[in-house]
Amino acid sequence: TVSTQSTWDLFMVEAQEITKKKVVGIFGGSFDPPTIAHLQLAAGLINGLPEIEEMWIIPCGDRPDKKINCTPVQRLEMTKMALNEFLPSTLGVRVDDIEVRNGIALPTYELMKRLEKQYPDYKFYFCCGSDLIPTLYQWDNGNELLSEINFIFYPRQGYEHDLAVSYTHLRAHETREDLVCRLLLEKKK
């Protein structure tokens, strides 16, 4: 089991290194449609990780690899409506239209680099389910993604961790199997 104390210690060290930067979690997806579970997850991350000052929900642009029923603008508006209906504005969760303005979905690496360039005084963490860990190397710019982008992983059924686990940099030299083995070993601690 990943110890709660060691996970918080790791996150606190990362947060202390960037004390002058606002810490923002990025939660991307198709949101076709946005669900209560999406909102609960965003609220849970911002409430469960006090160093996270804001959570940005980012509906993706058009994706040729995935059947999506609604247009990007419709999904953006539905996500805004759901957020306004179910979460207090004081919570620090907002919807961002960077991908919808782009027209097509941005690969995660490109999205995060654009955000870093646009907001140099912010520290971003890409939030995704622990079920995606084994596939991150296969994403566009997988090695750069893992060596340059900050992640927070939240538990997904069948890939549980006791707490959302944050890694400033996953080691780019690790193979997919090495990464999964390392996370499983850490889980047993």
Short mmCIF file of C-alpha atoms in Angstrom, two decimals, residues 22 24-28 31 42 52-59 92-96 98 115 118-119 122 124:
data_model
loop_
_atom_site.label_atom_id
_atom_site.label_comp_id
_atom_site.label_asym_id
_atom_site.label_seq_id
_atom_site.Cartn_x
_atom_site.Cartn_y
_atom_site.Cartn_z
CA LYS A 22 -0.17 28.86 -8.59
CA VAL A 24 -3.44 23.97 -11.06
CA GLY A 25 -4.79 20.51 -11.81
CA ILE A 26 -5.82 19.82 -15.41
CA PHE A 27 -8.69 17.40 -16.00
CA GLY A 28 -9.22 16.74 -19.70
CA PHE A 31 -17.23 15.19 -21.45
CA ALA A 42 -12.70 17.42 -9.89
CA ILE A 52 -4.05 22.34 -5.68
CA GLU A 53 -5.44 25.86 -5.86
CA GLU A 54 -7.60 25.38 -8.96
CA MET A 55 -8.89 22.55 -11.14
CA TRP A 56 -9.42 23.28 -14.81
CA ILE A 57 -11.78 21.01 -16.71
CA ILE A 58 -10.82 21.00 -20.39
CA PRO A 59 -13.25 19.43 -22.88
CA GLY A 92 -11.85 26.75 -7.56
CA VAL A 93 -13.06 24.49 -10.38
CA ARG A 94 -13.51 26.10 -13.77
CA VAL A 95 -13.94 25.11 -17.41
CA ASP A 96 -11.29 26.14 -19.94
CA ILE A 98 -8.28 25.99 -24.96
CA LEU A 115 -0.60 26.05 -20.87
CA GLN A 118 0.50 30.89 -21.69
CA TYR A 119 0.68 30.86 -17.87
CA TYR A 122 1.47 28.50 -12.87
CA PHE A 124 0.30 22.41 -13.86
#
